[in-house]
Amino acid sequence: MQWRRALGLLPLALLLLAWHIAVELKVYPPVLLPPPAKVAMVFIDDWQTVLDNAAASIARVLTGITLAFLFAVPLGLMIGRYRLLDTMTDWSIQIFRSIPPISLIPLALLFLGIGDKPAIALIFLAGTWPLLINTIFGVRGIERTLIKVARAARASELLVMKDIILPASLPAIFTGLRLAVGGGWLTVVTAEMIAVKSGLGYMILNAQLTFRSDLIIAGIVVIGAIGLLADQLVRRVRASVCRWQEGLTASPE
Amino acid sequence: MNRFIECIGVGKIYPGKDQPVEALRGIDFACEAGEFVCLLGRSGCGKSTLLQMVAGLETPTAGQIVVAGKELQGPSPYAAIVFQDHGLFPWMTVQKNVEFNMKARGTPAAERRRIAAHFIAMTSLTGFEGRYPHELSGGMRQRVGIARALTTGPKALLMDEPFGALDAQTRGKLQDEVLQIWQAGRTTVLFVTHSIDEALLLADRILVFSPRPGRIAADIRVDLPRPRVPQSAGFTALARELRELVGADREID
């Protein structure tokens, strides 16, 4: 199984090869398209810059997604459980989730100024909708018999929420979390290009102004790598929290 | 006579899509404490609906149901229900599943463990306490469902085709176990089945249902000595009589 995993590196290796060939054929002048080796040097010469900006971006995403989780999951559990609340919120959710967080940057800047606040607010919004919608979806998917068991046992509403609705929804909540982390990461890079003076988005935009295309590409590599790691991390946590699900769901051939 | 469960003119009409559907009409019966009563009939004759109403999970649209001398308003504390699809919580271990009904009543944890251990042993589940439902066979899952129902010391055990999904051998074994539990605890049992043989093996009394709308077509006392032998003359004679009453073709075994 282990060597099969390495197959995942194949497309990346092909891309690296194409890049190398493009440099050799001088498709673009080296100032615009530096060779892979020069980009690799960035991680030795400018590691402090890359690290500081990456840390700034990660901190923003963590804050924004944590806030979104604390807001959207309890709300989603309630909306999924109580029909009245669902009727009340359905249209609003459909409207607001259709608005790309990026389009709210101008408003965020007007209300919150330049700095961490508008970036975190946008990540919060980017994370809230997938978390909310998937949590509601998770609650809806509960087997009816299980709710009957709880009713027949005359379980309190609190116990039903804690011991039945929440655990039953966890797999869906984690699907939402994966989408939220992905969306939050996309948002932070864009927001940093406009609203903040630090972070990977800021770093690559600034590098363009100083003609450091090696730094731009290095930044993009880091953005992609962190995105991959974050996704893997959420998957790991999901697998350990939802161990009971093993063997219940189909896995691809 | 000590009437424990009594139905007086019970009817149930569902608001259908085009026109209302009458599931049950004019159900009158009383069963004594400690009696084992089977509700027998083809699928769709309302026998499950009646059981759900006695469990307090559905409300009758006509008549009333009296359990332990009181008109039923929601699930009764004296009854416990076992479902055909077992209704186990997939995220809870066997131990946690068995403890759930007690937890819902606020039984302290130490006592829950003690009582659970007793019923886990009674249903031959010792050693499987830490397993999840998906790791168990169909028969064992249903044992967990039965153990859970017994933990609160119910005066009435309501069983909704509990063995319908099991193979013949497992089914026979669990039938014996249910009889033992019934004889040991002198609980009242209402048992829904579409199997004539199962009803004859288990019941003191068989209520035969006829469909559209569901009514009680016959109320038959089974005076055969226990343990019952399916090959005996009395058994086969009653089986023939029931087959005629149910109007059985191959649909009923």
Coordinates of C-alpha atoms in Angstrom, one line a residue, chain A residues 242-249, chain B residues 86 88-97 124-144:
Chain A
C242 CA -15.7 8.8 13.9
R243 CA -14.1 5.4 14.5
W244 CA -17.5 3.8 14.9
Q245 CA -18.2 4.6 11.2
E246 CA -15.5 2.2 10.0
G247 CA -17.0 -0.6 8.0
L248 CA -20.3 1.3 7.7
T249 CA -19.4 3.4 4.7
Chain B
H86 CA -32.8 -2.9 16.4
L88 CA -28.9 0.7 18.3
F89 CA -26.8 3.8 18.3
P90 CA -23.9 3.1 15.9
W91 CA -21.5 5.4 17.7
M92 CA -22.0 3.8 21.1
T93 CA -20.4 0.6 22.3
V94 CA -22.6 -2.3 23.4
Q95 CA -22.1 -1.2 27.0
K96 CA -23.3 2.4 26.2
N97 CA -26.2 1.2 24.2
S124 CA -24.9 -13.8 26.4
L125 CA -23.1 -10.6 25.4
T126 CA -20.4 -10.8 28.0
G127 CA -17.1 -10.0 26.4
F128 CA -18.6 -7.8 23.8
E129 CA -19.2 -4.8 25.9
G130 CA -16.6 -2.7 24.1
R131 CA -17.7 -3.6 20.6
Y132 CA -19.6 -1.3 18.2
P133 CA -22.9 -2.5 16.7
H134 CA -21.5 -2.8 13.2
E135 CA -19.0 -5.4 14.6
L136 CA -21.8 -7.7 15.7
S137 CA -24.0 -10.2 13.9
G138 CA -27.7 -9.5 13.4
G139 CA -28.7 -11.8 16.2
M140 CA -26.3 -10.2 18.6
R141 CA -27.5 -6.7 17.7
Q142 CA -31.0 -7.7 18.5
R143 CA -29.8 -9.2 21.8
V144 CA -28.3 -5.8 22.7

